[in-house]
GROMACS .gro file of C-alpha atoms in nm:
model
  474
    1MET     CA    1   5.315   1.540   3.173
    2SER     CA    2   4.942   1.579   3.083
    3GLU     CA    3   4.755   1.900   3.164
    4LYS     CA    4   4.549   1.869   3.476
    5PHE     CA    5   4.189   2.002   3.516
    6ASP     CA    6   3.926   1.985   3.785
    7VAL     CA    7   3.665   1.881   3.527
    8ILE     CA    8   3.690   1.746   3.175
    9VAL     CA    9   3.368   1.714   2.974
   10ILE     CA   10   3.366   1.485   2.674
   11GLY     CA   11   3.105   1.618   2.434
   12ALA     CA   12   2.993   1.975   2.364
   13GLY     CA   13   2.622   1.918   2.297
   14PRO     CA   14   2.350   2.074   2.508
   15ALA     CA   15   2.441   1.843   2.799
   16GLY     CA   16   2.822   1.880   2.774
   17TYR     CA   17   2.867   2.247   2.699
   18VAL     CA   18   2.620   2.346   2.969
   19ALA     CA   19   2.801   2.121   3.221
   20ALA     CA   20   3.132   2.281   3.124
   21ILE     CA   21   3.001   2.637   3.161
   22ARG     CA   22   2.836   2.565   3.494
   23ALA     CA   23   3.144   2.393   3.629
   24ALA     CA   24   3.357   2.691   3.531
   25GLN     CA   25   3.108   2.931   3.690
   26LEU     CA   26   3.160   2.736   4.014
   27GLY     CA   27   3.535   2.806   4.005
   28LEU     CA   28   3.647   2.468   3.862
   29LYS     CA   29   3.924   2.453   3.603
   30THR     CA   30   3.731   2.305   3.311
   31ALA     CA   31   3.802   2.157   2.969
   32CYS     CA   32   3.552   2.038   2.703
   33VAL     CA   33   3.645   1.795   2.427
   34ASP     CA   34   3.441   1.772   2.107
   35ALA     CA   35   3.500   1.646   1.755
   36PHE     CA   36   3.202   1.788   1.565
   37VAL     CA   37   3.302   1.947   1.234
   38GLY     CA   38   3.097   2.226   1.081
   39LYS     CA   39   3.038   2.294   0.714
   40ASP     CA   40   3.349   2.513   0.708
   41GLY     CA   41   3.566   2.226   0.834
   42LYS     CA   42   3.620   2.387   1.173
   43GLN     CA   43   3.515   2.277   1.519
   44ALA     CA   44   3.145   2.343   1.571
   45LEU     CA   45   3.036   2.335   1.934
   46GLY     CA   46   2.678   2.252   2.024
   47GLY     CA   47   2.659   1.882   1.925
   48THR     CA   48   2.382   1.728   1.718
   49CYS     CA   49   2.113   1.957   1.865
   50LEU     CA   50   2.269   2.284   1.758
   51ASN     CA   51   2.433   2.171   1.434
   52VAL     CA   52   2.195   1.918   1.275
   53GLY     CA   53   1.905   1.882   1.518
   54CYS     CA   54   1.690   2.104   1.737
   55ILE     CA   55   1.795   2.449   1.611
   56PRO     CA   56   1.828   2.397   1.231
   57SER     CA   57   1.509   2.192   1.220
   58LYS     CA   58   1.318   2.468   1.396
   59ALA     CA   59   1.461   2.721   1.150
   60LEU     CA   60   1.330   2.519   0.859
   61LEU     CA   61   0.997   2.451   1.033
   62ASP     CA   62   0.944   2.826   1.076
   63SER     CA   63   1.051   2.908   0.722
   64SER     CA   64   0.820   2.642   0.575
   65LYS     CA   65   0.540   2.762   0.798
   66GLN     CA   66   0.574   3.112   0.659
   67PHE     CA   67   0.549   2.983   0.305
   68TYR     CA   68   0.254   2.754   0.380
   69ASN     CA   69   0.063   3.037   0.551
   70LEU     CA   70   0.073   3.242   0.234
   71SER     CA   71  -0.179   3.015   0.066
   72HIS     CA   72  -0.343   2.834   0.360
   73ASN     CA   73  -0.376   3.089   0.642
   74LEU     CA   74  -0.340   3.444   0.517
   75PRO     CA   75  -0.640   3.435   0.281
   76ALA     CA   76  -0.866   3.395   0.586
   77HIS     CA   77  -0.724   3.734   0.701
   78GLY     CA   78  -0.808   3.896   0.367
   79ILE     CA   79  -0.447   3.884   0.256
   80SER     CA   80  -0.361   3.725  -0.079
   81VAL     CA   81  -0.026   3.655  -0.234
   82GLU     CA   82  -0.004   3.498  -0.580
   83ASN     CA   83   0.274   3.285  -0.731
   84ALA     CA   84   0.472   3.264  -0.408
   85LYS     CA   85   0.804   3.084  -0.454
   86VAL     CA   86   1.077   2.940  -0.235
   87ASP     CA   87   1.441   3.014  -0.298
   88LEU     CA   88   1.586   2.695  -0.153
   89GLY     CA   89   1.936   2.841  -0.142
   90THR     CA   90   1.818   3.123   0.083
   91PHE     CA   91   1.592   2.881   0.275
   92ILE     CA   92   1.885   2.652   0.365
   93GLY     CA   93   2.127   2.944   0.395
   94ARG     CA   94   1.917   3.106   0.662
   95LYS     CA   95   1.927   2.782   0.864
   96ASP     CA   96   2.303   2.765   0.825
   97LYS     CA   97   2.348   3.123   0.936
   98ILE     CA   98   2.149   3.057   1.252
   99VAL     CA   99   2.352   2.750   1.328
  100LYS     CA  100   2.677   2.937   1.276
  101GLN     CA  101   2.558   3.214   1.509
  102PHE     CA  102   2.484   2.979   1.793
  103THR     CA  103   2.784   2.752   1.759
  104GLY     CA  104   3.002   3.065   1.761
  105GLY     CA  105   2.806   3.189   2.060
  106ILE     CA  106   2.907   2.880   2.262
  107GLY     CA  107   3.268   2.945   2.170
  108GLN     CA  108   3.234   3.300   2.311
  109LEU     CA  109   3.070   3.163   2.625
  110PHE     CA  110   3.364   2.923   2.669
  111LYS     CA  111   3.608   3.211   2.645
  112ALA     CA  112   3.409   3.430   2.883
  113ASN     CA  113   3.395   3.150   3.138
  114LYS     CA  114   3.755   3.035   3.077
  115VAL     CA  115   3.654   2.687   2.954
  116THR     CA  116   3.940   2.531   2.754
  117ALA     CA  117   3.805   2.373   2.430
  118PHE     CA  118   3.987   2.078   2.271
  119PHE     CA  119   3.912   1.970   1.911
  120GLY     CA  120   3.907   1.598   1.873
  121LYS     CA  121   3.748   1.268   1.982
  122GLY     CA  122   3.777   1.208   2.353
  123LYS     CA  123   3.830   0.866   2.512
  124LEU     CA  124   3.819   0.796   2.884
  125LEU     CA  125   4.128   0.609   3.011
  126LYS     CA  126   4.185   0.456   3.351
  127GLY     CA  127   4.255   0.706   3.627
  128ASN     CA  128   4.039   0.981   3.479
  129ASN     CA  129   4.272   1.052   3.197
  130VAL     CA  130   4.127   1.154   2.865
  131GLU     CA  131   4.296   1.077   2.534
  132ILE     CA  132   4.212   1.323   2.254
  133THR     CA  133   4.248   1.213   1.896
  134GLY     CA  134   4.252   1.499   1.649
  135ASN     CA  135   4.104   1.477   1.300
  136ASP     CA  136   4.460   1.455   1.167
  137GLY     CA  137   4.523   1.145   1.387
  138SER     CA  138   4.740   1.330   1.640
  139LYS     CA  139   4.695   1.232   2.005
  140GLN     CA  140   4.732   1.406   2.341
  141THR     CA  141   4.629   1.315   2.693
  142ILE     CA  142   4.481   1.540   2.962
  143SER     CA  143   4.357   1.446   3.311
  144ALA     CA  144   4.111   1.565   3.568
  145THR     CA  145   3.970   1.491   3.911
  146ASN     CA  146   3.626   1.456   3.751
  147VAL     CA  147   3.525   1.353   3.399
  148ILE     CA  148   3.173   1.409   3.268
  149LEU     CA  149   3.078   1.184   2.976
  150ALA     CA  150   2.831   1.364   2.743
  151SER     CA  151   2.887   1.184   2.411
  152GLY     CA  152   2.526   1.210   2.297
  153SER     CA  153   2.348   0.992   2.046
  154VAL     CA  154   2.339   0.903   1.673
  155PRO     CA  155   2.057   0.795   1.439
  156ILE     CA  156   1.976   0.427   1.423
  157GLU     CA  157   2.059   0.292   1.082
  158LEU     CA  158   1.858   0.012   0.918
  159PRO     CA  159   2.082  -0.263   0.774
  160PHE     CA  160   1.892  -0.259   0.444
  161ALA     CA  161   1.871   0.123   0.418
  162LYS     CA  162   2.217   0.256   0.483
  163PHE     CA  163   2.258   0.633   0.497
  164ASP     CA  164   2.423   0.794   0.197
  165ASN     CA  165   2.258   1.135   0.255
  166LYS     CA  166   2.194   1.162  -0.118
  167TYR     CA  167   1.898   0.932  -0.150
  168ILE     CA  168   1.868   0.774   0.194
  169LEU     CA  169   1.887   1.046   0.457
  170ASP     CA  170   1.940   1.077   0.833
  171ASN     CA  171   1.821   1.388   1.018
  172ALA     CA  172   2.130   1.580   0.901
  173GLY     CA  173   2.074   1.491   0.538
  174ALA     CA  174   1.709   1.596   0.553
  175LEU     CA  175   1.817   1.942   0.658
  176ASP     CA  176   2.029   1.995   0.348
  177ILE     CA  177   1.819   1.874   0.054
  178ASN     CA  178   1.910   2.100  -0.243
  179GLU     CA  179   1.571   2.083  -0.415
  180VAL     CA  180   1.217   2.003  -0.299
  181PRO     CA  181   1.170   1.630  -0.362
  182LYS     CA  182   0.853   1.540  -0.554
  183ARG     CA  183   0.810   1.229  -0.333
  184LEU     CA  184   0.954   1.194   0.013
  185GLY     CA  185   0.937   0.876   0.210
  186VAL     CA  186   0.974   0.888   0.587
  187ILE     CA  187   1.039   0.580   0.798
  188GLY     CA  188   0.918   0.644   1.151
  189ALA     CA  189   0.635   0.866   1.274
  190GLY     CA  190   0.826   1.000   1.570
  191VAL     CA  191   0.943   1.350   1.650
  192ILE     CA  192   1.210   1.373   1.372
  193GLY     CA  193   0.995   1.207   1.108
  194LEU     CA  194   0.695   1.425   1.172
  195GLU     CA  195   0.886   1.752   1.200
  196LEU     CA  196   1.101   1.709   0.893
  197GLY     CA  197   0.820   1.544   0.698
  198SER     CA  198   0.611   1.851   0.775
  199VAL     CA  199   0.885   2.087   0.646
  200TRP     CA  200   0.900   1.924   0.303
  201ARG     CA  201   0.524   1.864   0.280
  202ARG     CA  202   0.460   2.239   0.328
  203LEU     CA  203   0.701   2.313   0.043
  204GLY     CA  204   0.514   2.078  -0.189
  205SER     CA  205   0.651   1.726  -0.145
  206GLU     CA  206   0.420   1.426  -0.151
  207VAL     CA  207   0.513   1.278   0.189
  208THR     CA  208   0.444   0.919   0.285
  209VAL     CA  209   0.523   0.814   0.646
  210LEU     CA  210   0.565   0.447   0.725
  211GLU     CA  211   0.528   0.364   1.093
  212ALA     CA  212   0.588   0.007   1.209
  213LEU     CA  213   0.383   0.040   1.525
  214PRO     CA  214   0.000   0.005   1.506
  215ASP     CA  215  -0.068   0.315   1.715
  216PHE     CA  216   0.021   0.669   1.619
  217LEU     CA  217   0.250   0.853   1.867
  218GLY     CA  218   0.218   0.584   2.130
  219VAL     CA  219   0.440   0.783   2.365
  220ALA     CA  220   0.185   1.064   2.380
  221ASP     CA  221  -0.162   1.066   2.537
  222ALA     CA  222  -0.407   0.880   2.309
  223ASP     CA  223  -0.659   1.169   2.290
  224ILE     CA  224  -0.383   1.417   2.191
  225ALA     CA  225  -0.238   1.173   1.934
  226LYS     CA  226  -0.580   1.121   1.775
  227ILE     CA  227  -0.627   1.495   1.721
  228ALA     CA  228  -0.272   1.531   1.591
  229LEU     CA  229  -0.315   1.243   1.341
  230LYS     CA  230  -0.630   1.406   1.204
  231GLU     CA  231  -0.451   1.741   1.157
  232PHE     CA  232  -0.139   1.591   0.996
  233THR     CA  233  -0.362   1.403   0.753
  234LYS     CA  234  -0.531   1.735   0.661
  235LEU     CA  235  -0.181   1.877   0.597
  236GLY     CA  236  -0.132   1.603   0.347
  237LEU     CA  237   0.099   1.363   0.529
  238ASP     CA  238   0.004   1.012   0.421
  239ILE     CA  239   0.070   0.821   0.746
  240LYS     CA  240   0.053   0.443   0.723
  241LEU     CA  241   0.050   0.260   1.057
  242GLY     CA  242   0.158  -0.095   1.114
  243ALA     CA  243   0.375  -0.061   0.803
  244LYS     CA  244   0.712  -0.238   0.832
  245LEU     CA  245   0.978  -0.155   0.578
  246SER     CA  246   1.166  -0.465   0.447
  247LYS     CA  247   1.366  -0.333   0.154
  248ALA     CA  248   1.503  -0.003   0.018
  249GLU     CA  249   1.690  -0.008  -0.311
  250ILE     CA  250   1.830   0.287  -0.508
  251LYS     CA  251   1.715   0.254  -0.869
  252ASN     CA  252   1.735   0.516  -1.144
  253ASN     CA  253   1.785   0.809  -0.902
  254THR     CA  254   1.492   0.697  -0.688
  255VAL     CA  255   1.444   0.475  -0.382
  256ALA     CA  256   1.226   0.165  -0.431
  257LEU     CA  257   1.066   0.061  -0.105
  258THR     CA  258   0.895  -0.265  -0.007
  259TYR     CA  259   0.686  -0.270   0.307
  260GLU     CA  260   0.423  -0.493   0.468
  261ASP     CA  261   0.110  -0.410   0.668
  262LYS     CA  262  -0.208  -0.597   0.763
  263ASP     CA  263  -0.314  -0.601   0.397
  264GLY     CA  264   0.006  -0.765   0.274
  265LYS     CA  265   0.315  -0.653   0.085
  266HIS     CA  266   0.332  -0.317  -0.095
  267GLU     CA  267   0.580  -0.125  -0.307
  268LEU     CA  268   0.645   0.251  -0.306
  269THR     CA  269   0.892   0.465  -0.504
  270VAL     CA  270   1.019   0.790  -0.363
  271ASP     CA  271   1.286   1.042  -0.465
  272LYS     CA  272   1.431   1.074  -0.116
  273LEU     CA  273   1.397   0.855   0.193
  274LEU     CA  274   1.432   0.988   0.547
  275VAL     CA  275   1.504   0.710   0.799
  276ALA     CA  276   1.396   0.833   1.145
  277VAL     CA  277   1.345   0.519   1.348
  278GLY     CA  278   1.512   0.651   1.663
  279ARG     CA  279   1.849   0.720   1.803
  280ARG     CA  280   2.099   0.523   2.013
  281ALA     CA  281   2.355   0.631   2.270
  282TYR     CA  282   2.693   0.713   2.106
  283THR     CA  283   2.949   0.542   2.319
  284ASP     CA  284   3.162   0.388   2.041
  285GLY     CA  285   3.529   0.430   2.132
  286LEU     CA  286   3.443   0.638   2.433
  287LEU     CA  287   3.573   0.406   2.701
  288ALA     CA  288   3.900   0.218   2.741
  289ASP     CA  289   3.845  -0.147   2.850
  290ASP     CA  290   3.985  -0.092   3.203
  291THR     CA  291   3.790   0.217   3.313
  292GLY     CA  292   3.531   0.021   3.509
  293VAL     CA  293   3.246   0.228   3.356
  294LYS     CA  294   2.958  -0.001   3.261
  295VAL     CA  295   2.716   0.021   2.968
  296ASP     CA  296   2.376  -0.156   2.939
  297GLU     CA  297   2.236  -0.372   2.665
  298ARG     CA  298   2.141  -0.061   2.465
  299GLY     CA  299   2.492   0.090   2.484
  300ARG     CA  300   2.390   0.351   2.741
  301ILE     CA  301   2.621   0.441   3.026
  302VAL     CA  302   2.492   0.305   3.356
  303VAL     CA  303   2.446   0.578   3.618
  304ASP     CA  304   2.272   0.619   3.954
  305GLU     CA  305   2.015   0.885   4.040
  306HIS     CA  306   2.297   1.144   4.066
  307ASN     CA  307   2.438   1.052   3.721
  308HIS     CA  308   2.743   0.894   3.877
  309THR     CA  309   2.887   0.586   3.706
  310GLY     CA  310   3.016   0.416   4.020
  311VAL     CA  311   3.377   0.492   3.919
  312ASP     CA  312   3.531   0.764   4.136
  313GLY     CA  313   3.505   1.100   3.968
  314VAL     CA  314   3.330   0.974   3.651
  315TRP     CA  315   2.979   1.098   3.563
  316ALA     CA  316   2.758   1.072   3.255
  317ILE     CA  317   2.471   1.288   3.125
  318GLY     CA  318   2.243   1.348   2.831
  319ASP     CA  319   2.146   1.108   2.555
  320ALA     CA  320   2.421   0.864   2.656
  321VAL     CA  321   2.230   0.767   2.976
  322ARG     CA  322   1.880   0.659   3.081
  323GLY     CA  323   1.583   0.886   3.044
  324PRO     CA  324   1.436   1.075   2.753
  325MET     CA  325   1.673   1.184   2.473
  326LEU     CA  326   1.586   1.551   2.501
  327ALA     CA  327   1.829   1.845   2.491
  328HIS     CA  328   1.678   2.023   2.793
  329LYS     CA  329   1.694   1.709   3.003
  330GLY     CA  330   2.063   1.677   2.917
  331SER     CA  331   2.128   2.040   2.999
  332GLU     CA  332   1.968   2.014   3.338
  333GLU     CA  333   2.171   1.702   3.413
  334GLY     CA  334   2.480   1.894   3.316
  335VAL     CA  335   2.400   2.172   3.561
  336ALA     CA  336   2.316   1.923   3.834
  337VAL     CA  337   2.638   1.721   3.795
  338ALA     CA  338   2.856   2.036   3.794
  339GLU     CA  339   2.685   2.144   4.117
  340TRP     CA  340   2.724   1.799   4.276
  341ILE     CA  341   3.094   1.804   4.187
  342ALA     CA  342   3.125   2.144   4.355
  343GLY     CA  343   2.955   2.016   4.667
  344LYS     CA  344   2.624   2.188   4.605
  345ALA     CA  345   2.270   2.047   4.573
  346GLY     CA  346   2.187   1.959   4.215
  347HIS     CA  347   1.839   1.863   4.102
  348VAL     CA  348   1.674   1.689   3.802
  349ASN     CA  349   1.321   1.551   3.816
  350LEU     CA  350   1.282   1.312   3.526
  351ASP     CA  351   0.905   1.288   3.602
  352THR     CA  352   0.836   1.644   3.497
  353VAL     CA  353   1.060   1.671   3.188
  354PRO     CA  354   0.844   1.837   2.915
  355TRP     CA  355   0.816   1.682   2.570
  356VAL     CA  356   0.748   1.891   2.260
  357ILE     CA  357   0.693   1.812   1.894
  358TYR     CA  358   0.724   2.130   1.685
  359THR     CA  359   0.473   2.042   1.414
  360GLU     CA  360   0.160   2.237   1.320
  361PRO     CA  361  -0.023   2.200   1.544
  362GLU     CA  362   0.244   2.167   1.812
  363ILE     CA  363   0.225   1.884   2.063
  364ALA     CA  364   0.349   1.909   2.423
  365TRP     CA  365   0.311   1.722   2.746
  366ALA     CA  366   0.456   1.657   3.092
  367GLY     CA  367   0.386   1.379   3.337
  368LYS     CA  368   0.183   1.059   3.293
  369THR     CA  369  -0.063   0.972   3.018
  370GLU     CA  370  -0.413   0.845   3.091
  371LYS     CA  371  -0.308   0.495   2.977
  372GLN     CA  372  -0.008   0.488   3.205
  373LEU     CA  373  -0.222   0.578   3.503
  374LYS     CA  374  -0.478   0.317   3.417
  375ASP     CA  375  -0.207   0.055   3.388
  376GLU     CA  376  -0.064   0.161   3.724
  377GLY     CA  377  -0.405   0.156   3.890
  378VAL     CA  378  -0.385   0.523   3.993
  379PRO     CA  379  -0.726   0.687   4.044
  380TYR     CA  380  -0.755   1.002   3.835
  381LYS     CA  381  -0.991   1.262   3.693
  382VAL     CA  382  -0.965   1.450   3.365
  383GLY     CA  383  -1.049   1.793   3.239
  384THR     CA  384  -1.023   1.915   2.880
  385PHE     CA  385  -1.075   2.236   2.688
  386PRO     CA  386  -1.063   2.300   2.310
  387PHE     CA  387  -0.873   2.586   2.145
  388ALA     CA  388  -1.185   2.631   1.929
  389ALA     CA  389  -1.344   2.809   2.223
  390ILE     CA  390  -1.044   3.035   2.289
  391GLY     CA  391  -1.087   3.384   2.143
  392ARG     CA  392  -0.714   3.438   2.081
  393ALA     CA  393  -0.683   3.105   1.893
  394VAL     CA  394  -0.984   3.191   1.674
  395ALA     CA  395  -0.847   3.539   1.604
  396MET     CA  396  -0.521   3.381   1.498
  397ASN     CA  397  -0.708   3.136   1.270
  398GLU     CA  398  -0.541   2.851   1.459
  399ALA     CA  399  -0.830   2.721   1.665
  400ILE     CA  400  -0.716   2.358   1.654
  401GLY     CA  401  -0.658   2.109   1.934
  402GLN     CA  402  -0.709   2.103   2.307
  403VAL     CA  403  -0.554   2.103   2.654
  404LYS     CA  404  -0.602   1.794   2.877
  405VAL     CA  405  -0.532   1.806   3.249
  406ILE     CA  406  -0.511   1.488   3.452
  407ALA     CA  407  -0.524   1.506   3.834
  408HIS     CA  408  -0.530   1.250   4.116
  409ALA     CA  409  -0.891   1.160   4.196
  410GLU     CA  410  -0.836   1.186   4.573
  411THR     CA  411  -0.563   1.448   4.624
  412ASP     CA  412  -0.615   1.663   4.311
  413ARG     CA  413  -0.238   1.665   4.253
  414LEU     CA  414  -0.142   1.719   3.888
  415LEU     CA  415  -0.035   1.390   3.731
  416GLY     CA  416  -0.012   1.490   3.365
  417VAL     CA  417  -0.085   1.780   3.131
  418HIS     CA  418  -0.114   1.716   2.757
  419MET     CA  419  -0.168   1.964   2.478
  420VAL     CA  420  -0.203   1.983   2.103
  421GLY     CA  421  -0.255   2.321   1.941
  422PRO     CA  422  -0.101   2.666   1.870
  423GLY     CA  423   0.196   2.765   2.083
  424VAL     CA  424   0.174   2.470   2.324
  425SER     CA  425   0.553   2.440   2.331
  426GLU     CA  426   0.542   2.757   2.548
  427LEU     CA  427   0.219   2.679   2.735
  428ILE     CA  428   0.357   2.351   2.877
  429ALA     CA  429   0.599   2.545   3.095
  430GLU     CA  430   0.316   2.652   3.328
  431ALA     CA  431   0.220   2.292   3.385
  432VAL     CA  432   0.583   2.189   3.457
  433VAL     CA  433   0.616   2.465   3.720
  434ALA     CA  434   0.291   2.359   3.884
  435MET     CA  435   0.393   1.992   3.887
  436GLU     CA  436   0.739   2.069   4.023
  437PHE     CA  437   0.577   2.247   4.319
  438LYS     CA  438   0.341   1.946   4.364
  439GLY     CA  439   0.053   2.167   4.252
  440SER     CA  440  -0.306   2.062   4.197
  441ALA     CA  441  -0.565   2.117   3.928
  442GLU     CA  442  -0.727   2.357   4.176
  443ASP     CA  443  -0.405   2.563   4.184
  444LEU     CA  444  -0.416   2.609   3.807
  445ALA     CA  445  -0.788   2.681   3.822
  446ARG     CA  446  -0.743   2.954   4.087
  447ILE     CA  447  -0.467   3.144   3.901
  448VAL     CA  448  -0.576   3.448   3.697
  449HIS     CA  449  -0.485   3.402   3.327
  450ALA     CA  450  -0.473   3.702   3.100
  451HIS     CA  451  -0.753   3.744   2.844
  452PRO     CA  452  -0.744   3.698   2.555
  453THR     CA  453  -0.454   3.447   2.553
  454LEU     CA  454  -0.394   3.091   2.451
  455SER     CA  455  -0.312   3.015   2.816
  456GLU     CA  456  -0.681   3.039   2.900
  457ALA     CA  457  -0.713   2.686   2.757
  458VAL     CA  458  -0.495   2.564   3.044
  459HIS     CA  459  -0.709   2.758   3.295
  460GLU     CA  460  -1.036   2.619   3.159
  461ALA     CA  461  -0.902   2.262   3.132
  462ALA     CA  462  -0.803   2.281   3.500
  463LEU     CA  463  -1.149   2.408   3.586
  464SER     CA  464  -1.294   2.125   3.376
  465VAL     CA  465  -1.132   1.866   3.600
  466ASP     CA  466  -1.403   1.941   3.859
  467LYS     CA  467  -1.668   2.022   3.599
  468ARG     CA  468  -1.636   2.395   3.658
  469ALA     CA  469  -1.532   2.512   3.310
  470ILE     CA  470  -1.695   2.841   3.225
  471HIS     CA  471  -1.679   2.850   2.843
  472LYS     CA  472  -1.795   2.496   2.761
  473GLY     CA  473  -2.054   2.256   2.884
  474ASN     CA  474  -1.957   2.028   3.176
   0.00000   0.00000   0.00000
């Protein structure tokens, strides 16, 4: 007879492991099934984000920033370092150590909260049973009153540029390059392409980014994207827009690319190619045919506003469902579903989920862009403020970018806040809190912000909405 739980979570990424911990905190007997294998061949909890995504990429971004600053930022402070070198073994090893620390940390949290971890691939069967297939092919079945599907996502692979993670890389492969490539090609100017392209550019690679769409960072506000493109170009990223890759062939230890743009067909040879054209929900083999759980045309699990699938006791969260593929969005869905299962009031507001791109400068936003509001016919007003007029940013020698606040023209309610500049991954939290409480631009403008801080740019941008900014012309 199979072991019975109150909750089984399939997937131990930032959606799944958080759901499991919260369910256990609420007194529910909980299991979590995950098949991710770490470099040591053992189970590595944390999913893509912790193992080959959010955390390791930020470790490399920070390490590469330190190296880049030696020659591009510190001289302005009167500090000079000659013949700086990167030990790539230590560089990658530091990243691996951080990953190991956090995956092990989740294991400890599972033990502390009495979450039972199963190592293997989980498959939902009819009647809320879950079949677990181990890496050795062995099978066992467990069951629960509630099953939470948190299977995550995987990189989209181009049919003519298959991943081998030697020459043609996915996000995981780009985190483990054993030497700095002289020439790196990046397909896709999205979050992953820009972040990992920045890492290797700072270390000396010639980086060419091919983006099929005609606009740069179309998901972001146009004013913010324009500033970011200018700064990335200064960094040395060669970003080609409207460039569609049609062929990628491995020749003589290089990758020969063919792409087309408005000027015709072009060829480009690179040493490594990172394909970062997006991700898709990973639901392969997740559902038996008779479960009743539905998936849409993009392979995402269909859920209602409470992340319920319509099948009694079956829920789905994270990248495998609608909404932005962001770790923090998945985590909050995990908490909310655990609380709904326990009869409490869960909450996730998809309209205020913050987006962050951890490049230099950083990019962050929450809410609607100016274009979205125009298209929807919503009356609005805008305030902006540059970091060039912020004393702290100038003192840091990072006086790049701006904050843009968009408020309703009639009610003054915050509709969107968009930022590009130093530390904006942290500054966006203030905007999210204000928007969650249905705050106005006036609310931000009336709050005392410490001086000198980067947050003063948010304050001044909010004042600028009504042409009241103090430290710039209105």
